[in-house]
């Protein structure tokens, strides 16, 4: 599969650079007849947009999406859907110094070594800006999955830097700009303000889930649904860790404790995180993701220049002190793309299957493992 | 890409069931001219083999590999290499009861729901036995990468159940049956003995690394090397979490601390785990993986039967109380397959590239992040 | 996609060499629940088998197929189906001279140039013997398509060397060893006897069709059904030309003549050969294929040896004087694999589609273009 | 592989409809460091452009290409190259009647049956206009192959309707608007004038070749270079037949005549058309393609309407009476894309191979088979 194409039956090909003329994607394999227009996609892009509050990059990008193909009279035709976003607010001069040195934690050095040249403006292809087309493509997947299967997706912030965030409920994550599932964001703001003043950055942990997922999506190997999720999440900028269900905590569990008991009314818990043997159980998909701190900081770091000589780097320009603050819509979109592809793959192979046993209900109350 | 095929240029197609006539794989795209015979593959299979000590399943499988194609007069020809392993020690009667009930934590239920029928013998396709062909394919990748690039792979056990394992050095992991990097395995044996008596199982955490990896392997997106690693690792039976470099610990780090400083002599640390922007840095690839406890235990669990009625399940048959004990060779193999595929993909696109800047040396002493 | 894997949703990975231990394939993505055992596959292999009469190679290969995976209690499970055929009648000594020289029209030279080494025994991987696993895989596709959609496949010989063969009806092609659609094969036998005596070989043209194909299979581009057919057919050994419907004759046609008129009762003709814009029309798929004469002949040919010196080559060993005589089952199998893959791909994307307009009936009598 | 993506290592994803806002493609896997700007691509688009003389469609499309990504300071960066062409001269009203009826020979009917809806404007996705992005992508492949390997591509018209065209030399094909390899185009113009007056259309045969192709590109199966070429050519609008080398004529040849003799100085002929066993021989790739007559004609044809009732269709709007007149640059582009992908695939697997035997020179004079 080409490197920049994601998915098999519902396949998204991503293109663009942070400071090039435009970014976008081509969505191939979308079922025909889905009602679709810009207003179905723009809100998701707006959730991810920069410049919405003081703790994210101040780059002003309307991220207005244009549908170039695959839609006729408000419905998908089954042909490729090209989504285009023009870059508006490039300040390439900010990156003049970057072109001569390598920013620790950045892809500058490896791009030069791999390709022999690089586009230094805003990190070029390595910019988190390239997640915008994925959010746009994810909006199409989300809509089809919601309308066809009532599947929902939501993500929230569970830790920012050293600060754990109390989970008070999903609804809160929808009503503050940090996607924090808490009623009071004062601590978060205090933490971010101190961070901003220090000129430093911090990491984060987010949780993302899919609800009302039908049983049976995925494959034994290698395209296990959890393997595909891990691929999708680890492919997001700054992500350094992924866990499903009980995740790393399962190492210290015993089988008698981890294995989710089954009852006619449903599973007794969800340590599995909604997948067994790579196939969905009908419970919620539960995923946690760790993001590293942004590499672009105002604190001087030791580095080298194009000639390999020692130097010191301070990253000016506009950056997010914590990419985790804007990651929620991206995680939702990537999870939606995985589920969408497998929803189509499943009916390709198993459209005729009728199982004698009715699916048991999803998990019972209190299903989410302690680790979350 | 077909679900059971792994990789693009070096592609492994896996087939077989735990208690069918045979398991195996087809390795497509192997460079021609590699000296290869059974003795290059068998030792890796022997490292993973069951029945080697009392704390693993007692199923007796010689796992003798047969090379059916792609090798002529001791060298690979560039055509597909089919590796076959006959199943010898099936005791399908052990699984008579399994066919009527669902084992909590097992794939029984989802297979039935997805496919409408299932092969219950030894878990059929969901058995960890299917990792054997991957170890065999990985042996080919390991040999080519070692001879061509001096790249090495090794894995070790860092936690078993609640018991953390002191890292005293890689050499120890090669000299005890638990792949534990410690000089004294008494604690481990005491822990396993108690576990065995309890009839329960436990999880584990393993660390796997690749050494002498050249800079430049991977892609910006989506086929980031770390994304491919996450896909490969999460695709291994029982794996619930994957992290690269500092992993989940990076969430609590600040940019000034996480970003690996660069010096003419090399990187100052390896929080990145050997990859930046999805491309190798030239440092070691450092990965940690969490495995859940085995689902097959002697302790009764609540479950349902084929008619959806409540029942209780006790899993007889032969099982590993901790799959982590045999996972090290599997992790090495899967990591080798990812690196191999990208070594070939890299020269497809970038064989002509000559970078003006010489790669800086790998990481300095003490490079591995605190989190490990 | 790996080179040796054919198809996306119904994917066949082929392995083996003419004189290696075995040949075979792995069929990935087969729908579960299909009743399948050896007796469903063996008859197709027997139709293709060598040694059945004096005008084909006398190599004796029972081509007994073994199902190694993917089938449980007589039904497909949805997991990969590995089909194995052991090679029984190798006479590698026949190829001793071949290893030192290059046979004109053979792949010897290009294999050596590409791979730096080659397996000369029986042409190694380039042998037509590798079509056997495709016939076996095709048998699975044929069975599912017949049972699920009543789709049928049949091929016949329409020209052998300079000798055109009168088409008297498909039934005849089933009752003579040459797959000739004629009641009297005396001319064919006379032609073949003279050919055999001359020590020379000849080419052939075959026709293959699929009947009762539903409307809507395929894609606008690039995976047009006719493009996939062309890929499948041109991939068969010795094939040098492929045409769909009116094919090359359509060049001399005018639009008023070529475009198949449409009536409520169906199409008025089938110059399209069953596909428009890359998508099936509901008419029969009609394909014609040209095969070159076998390269292995007893007549001396100018060639070069391993050192590049001029020499003369006579090919001993056992060969078909006309591969067209055994090609019919192969063409049917490859066409079935294309239709099968697209039947699954179609329901992946379009399972929900309900078209207001009922499909019109297939073509009216006399639908097949003059060119055939 | 997604349906609208062509190629594995050098992969082109095509999007757009004839009368949508834009058409274009994303080129993934292009080697970095290739000097590239619009002026490298535009000339190829201009060769294919409509409206250049009275015998092609009068639709006025500048087909000005915009490079949206993957190029920095005039060189490819190794990241995806998005090429965009805005549609300028839509006259959708021309297609009002088309939306109610089905044009014989057109994809209207099958699109509706497959997708349940269709974009009727200019044939939507089925329009030959979608070959423009392929010509643009092909221009990149051509440039890299020319600069890196001195490989050349050229195509010419060899038959138009019933009129065969005398081959006087490639240079002529470059100096008349019909890509005819002849010094005198009077007959062609007379033929086209009569055709235009009749309101009918005609088919054509074209020849395309690649020169200076290195030996060793391709694979034994299934991705034989000739199979990939057949797939690429049959995927072009209106193509109904493809042949390589002697093609259909090889059916009537004998082995002693067809097999190209080998001499230290090179091959004695090129009946193979530059490929043996699916791998390039080092001779020119020689391909012939048959195109059907355009389906849009002014002569009334029997058809049906959306309700399945009989009707008569006359296609107004602007159309090519013979698509063969503009097909040459498209054939060259598609052939270049195949060779490019395999040039990269070859070095992925075989970059290390050194063959002891130096490649023999390309074919001797008079190498092209009689069939051409």
GROMACS .gro file of N, CA and C in nm, chain C residues 1 3-4 8 104-106 109-111 113-115 125 134 161-162 191 200-201 203 205 216 218 220-224 226 231 234-235 240-244 247-248 250-251 253-256 258-259 262 264 272 276 280 293 301-304 308 346 353 357 359-360, chain D residues 1 3-4 8 104-106 109-111 113-115 125 134 161-162 191 200-201 203 205 216 218 220-224 226 231 234-235 240-244 247 250-251 253-256 258-260 262 264 272 276 280 290 292-293 301-303 308 346 353 357 359-360:
model
  387
  745UNK      N    1   0.083  -0.393  -0.346
  745UNK     CA    2   0.045  -0.534  -0.328
  745UNK      C    3   0.165  -0.623  -0.359
  747UNK      N    4   0.397  -0.891  -0.519
  747UNK     CA    5   0.390  -0.935  -0.659
  747UNK      C    6   0.318  -1.068  -0.675
  748UNK      N    7   0.335  -1.158  -0.578
  748UNK     CA    8   0.280  -1.291  -0.595
  748UNK      C    9   0.141  -1.309  -0.535
  752UNK      N   10  -0.769  -0.839  -0.404
  752UNK     CA   11  -0.770  -0.753  -0.285
  752UNK      C   12  -0.853  -0.815  -0.173
  848UNK      N   13   1.595  -1.950  -2.637
  848UNK     CA   14   1.522  -1.839  -2.698
  848UNK      C   15   1.373  -1.846  -2.663
  849UNK      N   16   1.317  -1.733  -2.628
  849UNK     CA   17   1.175  -1.727  -2.594
  849UNK      C   18   1.147  -1.766  -2.450
  850UNK      N   19   1.250  -1.809  -2.378
  850UNK     CA   20   1.235  -1.848  -2.238
  850UNK      C   21   1.277  -1.735  -2.144
  853UNK      N   22   1.720  -1.608  -1.939
  853UNK     CA   23   1.811  -1.495  -1.946
  853UNK      C   24   1.768  -1.381  -1.854
  854UNK      N   25   1.640  -1.349  -1.855
  854UNK     CA   26   1.596  -1.234  -1.776
  854UNK      C   27   1.599  -1.264  -1.626
  855UNK      N   28   1.575  -1.389  -1.589
  855UNK     CA   29   1.586  -1.426  -1.447
  855UNK      C   30   1.730  -1.406  -1.400
  857UNK      N   31   1.957  -1.212  -1.523
  857UNK     CA   32   1.988  -1.070  -1.519
  857UNK      C   33   1.922  -1.000  -1.401
  858UNK      N   34   1.799  -1.040  -1.368
  858UNK     CA   35   1.727  -0.972  -1.260
  858UNK      C   36   1.776  -1.016  -1.122
  859UNK      N   37   1.788  -1.146  -1.104
  859UNK     CA   38   1.814  -1.201  -0.971
  859UNK      C   39   1.959  -1.241  -0.948
  869UNK      N   40   1.033  -2.095  -1.154
  869UNK     CA   41   0.911  -2.020  -1.126
  869UNK      C   42   0.836  -1.982  -1.252
  878UNK      N   43  -0.349  -2.177  -0.931
  878UNK     CA   44  -0.452  -2.079  -0.966
  878UNK      C   45  -0.582  -2.150  -1.006
  905UNK      N   46  -0.247  -2.274  -3.399
  905UNK     CA   47  -0.155  -2.239  -3.506
  905UNK      C   48  -0.230  -2.163  -3.614
  906UNK      N   49  -0.213  -2.204  -3.740
  906UNK     CA   50  -0.284  -2.136  -3.850
  906UNK      C   51  -0.426  -2.187  -3.865
  935UNK      N   52  -0.333  -3.185  -3.754
  935UNK     CA   53  -0.242  -3.070  -3.740
  935UNK      C   54  -0.140  -3.096  -3.629
  944UNK      N   55   0.839  -2.897  -3.382
  944UNK     CA   56   0.814  -2.754  -3.362
  944UNK      C   57   0.694  -2.737  -3.267
  945UNK      N   58   0.656  -2.615  -3.243
  945UNK     CA   59   0.540  -2.585  -3.158
  945UNK      C   60   0.454  -2.481  -3.228
  947UNK      N   61   0.119  -2.163  -3.164
  947UNK     CA   62   0.039  -2.081  -3.074
  947UNK      C   63  -0.108  -2.118  -3.081
  949UNK      N   64  -0.540  -1.944  -3.004
  949UNK     CA   65  -0.632  -1.842  -2.952
  949UNK      C   66  -0.744  -1.914  -2.879
  960UNK      N   67  -2.304  -0.435  -1.250
  960UNK     CA   68  -2.251  -0.348  -1.144
  960UNK      C   69  -2.117  -0.388  -1.085
  962UNK      N   70  -1.716  -0.411  -1.072
  962UNK     CA   71  -1.605  -0.339  -1.131
  962UNK      C   72  -1.595  -0.199  -1.074
  964UNK      N   73  -1.490   0.242  -1.200
  964UNK     CA   74  -1.463   0.334  -1.312
  964UNK      C   75  -1.315   0.332  -1.353
  965UNK      N   76  -1.227   0.348  -1.257
  965UNK     CA   77  -1.084   0.336  -1.279
  965UNK      C   78  -1.019   0.331  -1.142
  966UNK      N   79  -0.900   0.270  -1.139
  966UNK     CA   80  -0.829   0.198  -1.242
  966UNK      C   81  -0.873   0.052  -1.246
  967UNK      N   82  -0.938   0.009  -1.141
  967UNK     CA   83  -0.973  -0.133  -1.134
  967UNK      C   84  -1.097  -0.166  -1.214
  968UNK      N   85  -1.098  -0.121  -1.340
  968UNK     CA   86  -1.206  -0.160  -1.430
  968UNK      C   87  -1.206  -0.310  -1.438
  970UNK      N   88  -1.258  -0.489  -1.690
  970UNK     CA   89  -1.184  -0.534  -1.809
  970UNK      C   90  -1.034  -0.516  -1.792
  975UNK      N   91  -0.517  -0.787  -1.696
  975UNK     CA   92  -0.405  -0.817  -1.606
  975UNK      C   93  -0.399  -0.966  -1.577
  978UNK      N   94  -0.311  -1.163  -1.920
  978UNK     CA   95  -0.174  -1.141  -1.968
  978UNK      C   96  -0.072  -1.197  -1.869
  979UNK      N   97  -0.118  -1.223  -1.747
  979UNK     CA   98  -0.029  -1.282  -1.647
  979UNK      C   99  -0.013  -1.433  -1.663
  984UNK      N  100   0.006  -1.339  -2.512
  984UNK     CA  101   0.061  -1.217  -2.574
  984UNK      C  102  -0.044  -1.115  -2.614
  985UNK      N  103  -0.173  -1.152  -2.602
  985UNK     CA  104  -0.277  -1.058  -2.640
  985UNK      C  105  -0.408  -1.089  -2.572
  986UNK      N  106  -0.482  -0.984  -2.539
  986UNK     CA  107  -0.612  -0.999  -2.473
  986UNK      C  108  -0.710  -0.902  -2.538
  987UNK      N  109  -0.832  -0.948  -2.564
  987UNK     CA  110  -0.933  -0.854  -2.610
  987UNK      C  111  -1.066  -0.887  -2.546
  988UNK      N  112  -1.144  -0.781  -2.526
  988UNK     CA  113  -1.276  -0.792  -2.463
  988UNK      C  114  -1.380  -0.759  -2.568
  991UNK      N  115  -1.312  -0.631  -2.930
  991UNK     CA  116  -1.167  -0.626  -2.926
  991UNK      C  117  -1.104  -0.548  -3.040
  992UNK      N  118  -1.003  -0.607  -3.104
  992UNK     CA  119  -0.930  -0.537  -3.210
  992UNK      C  120  -1.020  -0.504  -3.328
  994UNK      N  121  -1.300  -0.383  -3.312
  994UNK     CA  122  -1.375  -0.259  -3.288
  994UNK      C  123  -1.306  -0.138  -3.349
  995UNK      N  124  -1.176  -0.152  -3.378
  995UNK     CA  125  -1.104  -0.039  -3.438
  995UNK      C  126  -1.166  -0.001  -3.573
  997UNK      N  127  -1.474  -0.059  -3.659
  997UNK     CA  128  -1.618  -0.036  -3.649
  997UNK      C  129  -1.650   0.112  -3.636
  998UNK      N  130  -1.774   0.145  -3.666
  998UNK     CA  131  -1.823   0.281  -3.643
  998UNK      C  132  -1.912   0.279  -3.519
  999UNK      N  133  -1.927   0.395  -3.457
  999UNK     CA  134  -2.006   0.402  -3.334
  999UNK      C  135  -2.147   0.350  -3.352
 1000UNK      N  136  -2.204   0.379  -3.470
 1000UNK     CA  137  -2.342   0.336  -3.496
 1000UNK      C  138  -2.353   0.184  -3.500
 1002UNK      N  139  -2.094  -0.027  -3.337
 1002UNK     CA  140  -2.033  -0.089  -3.219
 1002UNK      C  141  -2.120  -0.076  -3.094
 1003UNK      N  142  -2.173   0.043  -3.070
 1003UNK     CA  143  -2.248   0.067  -2.948
 1003UNK      C  144  -2.368  -0.027  -2.939
 1006UNK      N  145  -2.989  -0.071  -2.669
 1006UNK     CA  146  -3.056  -0.117  -2.548
 1006UNK      C  147  -3.206  -0.121  -2.568
 1008UNK      N  148  -3.591  -0.267  -2.365
 1008UNK     CA  149  -3.644  -0.315  -2.236
 1008UNK      C  150  -3.613  -0.464  -2.215
 1016UNK      N  151  -1.953  -0.488  -2.648
 1016UNK     CA  152  -1.883  -0.445  -2.526
 1016UNK      C  153  -1.817  -0.563  -2.455
 1020UNK      N  154  -1.899  -0.203  -1.956
 1020UNK     CA  155  -1.899  -0.064  -2.005
 1020UNK      C  156  -1.841   0.025  -1.895
 1024UNK      N  157  -1.959  -0.427  -1.507
 1024UNK     CA  158  -2.036  -0.527  -1.581
 1024UNK      C  159  -2.175  -0.475  -1.618
 1037UNK      N  160   0.356  -1.962  -2.934
 1037UNK     CA  161   0.401  -2.102  -2.939
 1037UNK      C  162   0.501  -2.131  -2.827
 1045UNK      N  163   1.820  -2.364  -3.219
 1045UNK     CA  164   1.806  -2.219  -3.230
 1045UNK      C  165   1.936  -2.151  -3.191
 1046UNK      N  166   1.971  -2.040  -3.257
 1046UNK     CA  167   2.091  -1.966  -3.218
 1046UNK      C  168   2.069  -1.902  -3.081
 1047UNK      N  169   2.166  -1.914  -2.993
 1047UNK     CA  170   2.155  -1.851  -2.862
 1047UNK      C  171   2.295  -1.823  -2.808
 1048UNK      N  172   2.303  -1.788  -2.680
 1048UNK     CA  173   2.432  -1.763  -2.616
 1048UNK      C  174   2.440  -1.847  -2.489
 1052UNK      N  175   2.825  -1.560  -2.253
 1052UNK     CA  176   2.789  -1.467  -2.360
 1052UNK      C  177   2.838  -1.511  -2.497
 1090UNK      N  178  -1.757  -0.522  -0.449
 1090UNK     CA  179  -1.881  -0.450  -0.478
 1090UNK      C  180  -1.968  -0.441  -0.353
 1097UNK      N  181  -2.693  -0.035  -0.185
 1097UNK     CA  182  -2.753   0.030  -0.302
 1097UNK      C  183  -2.874  -0.046  -0.352
 1101UNK      N  184  -3.426   0.126  -1.115
 1101UNK     CA  185  -3.445   0.058  -1.243
 1101UNK      C  186  -3.401  -0.087  -1.233
 1103UNK      N  187  -3.255  -0.433  -1.349
 1103UNK     CA  188  -3.159  -0.465  -1.455
 1103UNK      C  189  -3.234  -0.520  -1.576
 1104UNK      N  190  -3.190  -0.477  -1.694
 1104UNK     CA  191  -3.254  -0.533  -1.814
 1104UNK      C  192  -3.193  -0.671  -1.837
 1117UNK      N  193  -0.555  -0.292  -0.288
 1117UNK     CA  194  -0.521  -0.155  -0.330
 1117UNK      C  195  -0.651  -0.080  -0.362
 1119UNK      N  196  -0.925   0.125  -0.547
 1119UNK     CA  197  -0.952   0.117  -0.692
 1119UNK      C  198  -0.892   0.233  -0.770
 1120UNK      N  199  -0.891   0.350  -0.711
 1120UNK     CA  200  -0.847   0.468  -0.785
 1120UNK      C  201  -0.699   0.500  -0.768
 1124UNK      N  202   0.236   0.068  -0.694
 1124UNK     CA  203   0.268   0.030  -0.557
 1124UNK      C  204   0.373   0.123  -0.496
 1220UNK      N  205  -2.629   0.425  -2.559
 1220UNK     CA  206  -2.565   0.296  -2.594
 1220UNK      C  207  -2.414   0.308  -2.599
 1221UNK      N  208  -2.346   0.212  -2.542
 1221UNK     CA  209  -2.199   0.213  -2.541
 1221UNK      C  210  -2.140   0.297  -2.430
 1222UNK      N  211  -2.226   0.368  -2.355
 1222UNK     CA  212  -2.180   0.453  -2.245
 1222UNK      C  213  -2.194   0.384  -2.110
 1225UNK      N  214  -2.570   0.354  -1.779
 1225UNK     CA  215  -2.656   0.250  -1.725
 1225UNK      C  216  -2.588   0.174  -1.611
 1226UNK      N  217  -2.463   0.137  -1.630
 1226UNK     CA  218  -2.397   0.055  -1.527
 1226UNK      C  219  -2.367   0.138  -1.402
 1227UNK      N  220  -2.340   0.267  -1.419
 1227UNK     CA  221  -2.319   0.352  -1.300
 1227UNK      C  222  -2.447   0.355  -1.217
 1229UNK      N  223  -2.686   0.141  -1.207
 1229UNK     CA  224  -2.711   0.010  -1.146
 1229UNK      C  225  -2.616  -0.016  -1.029
 1230UNK      N  226  -2.491   0.027  -1.043
 1230UNK     CA  227  -2.393  -0.001  -0.937
 1230UNK      C  228  -2.412   0.091  -0.817
 1231UNK      N  229  -2.424   0.220  -0.845
 1231UNK     CA  230  -2.420   0.319  -0.737
 1231UNK      C  231  -2.558   0.371  -0.696
 1241UNK      N  232  -1.741   1.056  -1.400
 1241UNK     CA  233  -1.612   0.990  -1.376
 1241UNK      C  234  -1.568   0.906  -1.495
 1250UNK      N  235  -0.351   1.152  -1.546
 1250UNK     CA  236  -0.255   1.044  -1.568
 1250UNK      C  237  -0.142   1.090  -1.658
 1277UNK      N  238  -1.027   0.377  -3.794
 1277UNK     CA  239  -1.141   0.310  -3.857
 1277UNK      C  240  -1.088   0.198  -3.945
 1278UNK      N  241  -1.136   0.194  -4.070
 1278UNK     CA  242  -1.090   0.088  -4.162
 1278UNK      C  243  -0.957   0.125  -4.227
 1307UNK      N  244  -1.064   1.102  -4.458
 1307UNK     CA  245  -1.144   1.003  -4.383
 1307UNK      C  246  -1.220   1.070  -4.270
 1316UNK      N  247  -2.107   1.013  -3.746
 1316UNK     CA  248  -2.070   0.886  -3.682
 1316UNK      C  249  -1.930   0.898  -3.619
 1317UNK      N  250  -1.883   0.789  -3.564
 1317UNK     CA  251  -1.750   0.787  -3.503
 1317UNK      C  252  -1.677   0.661  -3.549
 1319UNK      N  253  -1.324   0.372  -3.457
 1319UNK     CA  254  -1.222   0.324  -3.365
 1319UNK      C  255  -1.083   0.349  -3.418
 1321UNK      N  256  -0.637   0.195  -3.389
 1321UNK     CA  257  -0.531   0.114  -3.327
 1321UNK      C  258  -0.408   0.202  -3.311
 1332UNK      N  259   1.549  -0.674  -1.675
 1332UNK     CA  260   1.526  -0.715  -1.536
 1332UNK      C  261   1.407  -0.652  -1.465
 1334UNK      N  262   1.021  -0.608  -1.369
 1334UNK     CA  263   0.902  -0.692  -1.371
 1334UNK      C  264   0.912  -0.803  -1.268
 1336UNK      N  265   0.798  -1.255  -1.202
 1336UNK     CA  266   0.749  -1.377  -1.265
 1336UNK      C  267   0.596  -1.384  -1.267
 1337UNK      N  268   0.536  -1.363  -1.153
 1337UNK     CA  269   0.391  -1.350  -1.144
 1337UNK      C  270   0.359  -1.295  -1.006
 1338UNK      N  271   0.240  -1.231  -0.998
 1338UNK     CA  272   0.145  -1.199  -1.102
 1338UNK      C  273   0.180  -1.067  -1.169
 1339UNK      N  274   0.267  -0.992  -1.102
 1339UNK     CA  275   0.296  -0.857  -1.155
 1339UNK      C  276   0.395  -0.861  -1.268
 1340UNK      N  277   0.369  -0.948  -1.366
 1340UNK     CA  278   0.450  -0.948  -1.487
 1340UNK      C  279   0.443  -0.810  -1.549
 1342UNK      N  280   0.429  -0.732  -1.852
 1342UNK     CA  281   0.327  -0.728  -1.958
 1342UNK      C  282   0.185  -0.734  -1.900
 1347UNK      N  283  -0.306  -0.424  -1.789
 1347UNK     CA  284  -0.395  -0.361  -1.693
 1347UNK      C  285  -0.402  -0.210  -1.718
 1350UNK      N  286  -0.575  -0.142  -2.077
 1350UNK     CA  287  -0.718  -0.175  -2.081
 1350UNK      C  288  -0.796  -0.082  -1.987
 1351UNK      N  289  -0.727  -0.017  -1.897
 1351UNK     CA  290  -0.791   0.078  -1.807
 1351UNK      C  291  -0.817   0.214  -1.870
 1356UNK      N  292  -1.027  -0.174  -2.602
 1356UNK     CA  293  -1.091  -0.307  -2.602
 1356UNK      C  294  -0.992  -0.421  -2.627
 1357UNK      N  295  -0.869  -0.387  -2.660
 1357UNK     CA  296  -0.771  -0.493  -2.685
 1357UNK      C  297  -0.630  -0.444  -2.663
 1358UNK      N  298  -0.545  -0.535  -2.616
 1358UNK     CA  299  -0.404  -0.504  -2.591
 1358UNK      C  300  -0.320  -0.622  -2.638
 1359UNK      N  301  -0.209  -0.592  -2.707
 1359UNK     CA  302  -0.117  -0.701  -2.739
 1359UNK      C  303   0.026  -0.654  -2.722
 1360UNK      N  304   0.111  -0.749  -2.686
 1360UNK     CA  305   0.253  -0.721  -2.663
 1360UNK      C  306   0.331  -0.795  -2.771
 1363UNK      N  307   0.187  -1.039  -3.036
 1363UNK     CA  308   0.046  -1.036  -2.997
 1363UNK      C  309  -0.038  -1.146  -3.059
 1366UNK      N  310   0.097  -1.406  -3.295
 1366UNK     CA  311   0.181  -1.516  -3.246
 1366UNK      C  312   0.105  -1.648  -3.242
 1367UNK      N  313  -0.029  -1.640  -3.241
 1367UNK     CA  314  -0.109  -1.763  -3.239
 1367UNK      C  315  -0.078  -1.849  -3.362
 1369UNK      N  316   0.199  -1.838  -3.534
 1369UNK     CA  317   0.343  -1.860  -3.550
 1369UNK      C  318   0.382  -1.997  -3.494
 1370UNK      N  319   0.498  -2.044  -3.540
 1370UNK     CA  320   0.556  -2.165  -3.481
 1370UNK      C  321   0.671  -2.122  -3.390
 1371UNK      N  322   0.706  -2.210  -3.297
 1371UNK     CA  323   0.811  -2.177  -3.201
 1371UNK      C  324   0.942  -2.141  -3.269
 1372UNK      N  325   0.971  -2.210  -3.379
 1372UNK     CA  326   1.098  -2.186  -3.449
 1372UNK      C  327   1.101  -2.046  -3.509
 1374UNK      N  328   0.877  -1.781  -3.375
 1374UNK     CA  329   0.843  -1.679  -3.276
 1374UNK      C  330   0.957  -1.649  -3.178
 1375UNK      N  331   1.019  -1.753  -3.128
 1375UNK     CA  332   1.122  -1.734  -3.026
 1375UNK      C  333   1.236  -1.649  -3.079
 1376UNK      N  334   1.264  -1.538  -3.015
 1376UNK     CA  335   1.366  -1.446  -3.065
 1376UNK      C  336   1.506  -1.503  -3.040
 1378UNK      N  337   1.900  -1.540  -2.995
 1378UNK     CA  338   1.992  -1.456  -2.917
 1378UNK      C  339   2.134  -1.467  -2.971
 1380UNK      N  340   2.547  -1.274  -2.927
 1380UNK     CA  341   2.625  -1.185  -2.840
 1380UNK      C  342   2.593  -1.037  -2.866
 1388UNK      N  343   0.881  -1.101  -2.880
 1388UNK     CA  344   0.843  -1.096  -2.739
 1388UNK      C  345   0.791  -0.957  -2.700
 1392UNK      N  346   0.999  -1.121  -2.141
 1392UNK     CA  347   0.995  -1.268  -2.135
 1392UNK      C  348   0.969  -1.309  -1.991
 1396UNK      N  349   1.155  -0.757  -1.827
 1396UNK     CA  350   1.208  -0.691  -1.946
 1396UNK      C  351   1.336  -0.758  -1.994
 1406UNK      N  352  -0.615  -0.144  -2.915
 1406UNK     CA  353  -0.732  -0.116  -2.999
 1406UNK      C  354  -0.834  -0.033  -2.921
 1408UNK      N  355  -1.222   0.142  -2.921
 1408UNK     CA  356  -1.354   0.132  -2.984
 1408UNK      C  357  -1.395   0.271  -3.033
 1409UNK      N  358  -1.494   0.276  -3.123
 1409UNK     CA  359  -1.545   0.407  -3.166
 1409UNK      C  360  -1.617   0.478  -3.052
 1417UNK      N  361  -2.999   0.616  -3.184
 1417UNK     CA  362  -2.982   0.476  -3.147
 1417UNK      C  363  -3.098   0.433  -3.057
 1418UNK      N  364  -3.139   0.307  -3.069
 1418UNK     CA  365  -3.243   0.258  -2.978
 1418UNK      C  366  -3.188   0.244  -2.836
 1419UNK      N  367  -3.262   0.291  -2.738
 1419UNK     CA  368  -3.219   0.278  -2.599
 1419UNK      C  369  -3.341   0.278  -2.508
 1424UNK      N  370  -3.718   0.250  -1.791
 1424UNK     CA  371  -3.704   0.124  -1.863
 1424UNK      C  372  -3.785   0.119  -1.991
 1462UNK      N  373   1.199  -0.288  -0.853
 1462UNK     CA  374   1.317  -0.370  -0.882
 1462UNK      C  375   1.431  -0.338  -0.787
 1469UNK      N  376   2.192  -0.688  -0.659
 1469UNK     CA  377   2.225  -0.793  -0.757
 1469UNK      C  378   2.328  -0.744  -0.858
 1473UNK      N  379   2.695  -1.197  -1.618
 1473UNK     CA  380   2.681  -1.178  -1.763
 1473UNK      C  381   2.634  -1.036  -1.795
 1475UNK      N  382   2.448  -0.749  -1.986
 1475UNK     CA  383   2.329  -0.753  -2.070
 1475UNK      C  384   2.370  -0.748  -2.217
 1476UNK      N  385   2.304  -0.826  -2.300
 1476UNK     CA  386   2.334  -0.817  -2.443
 1476UNK      C  387   2.261  -0.695  -2.497
   0.00000   0.00000   0.00000
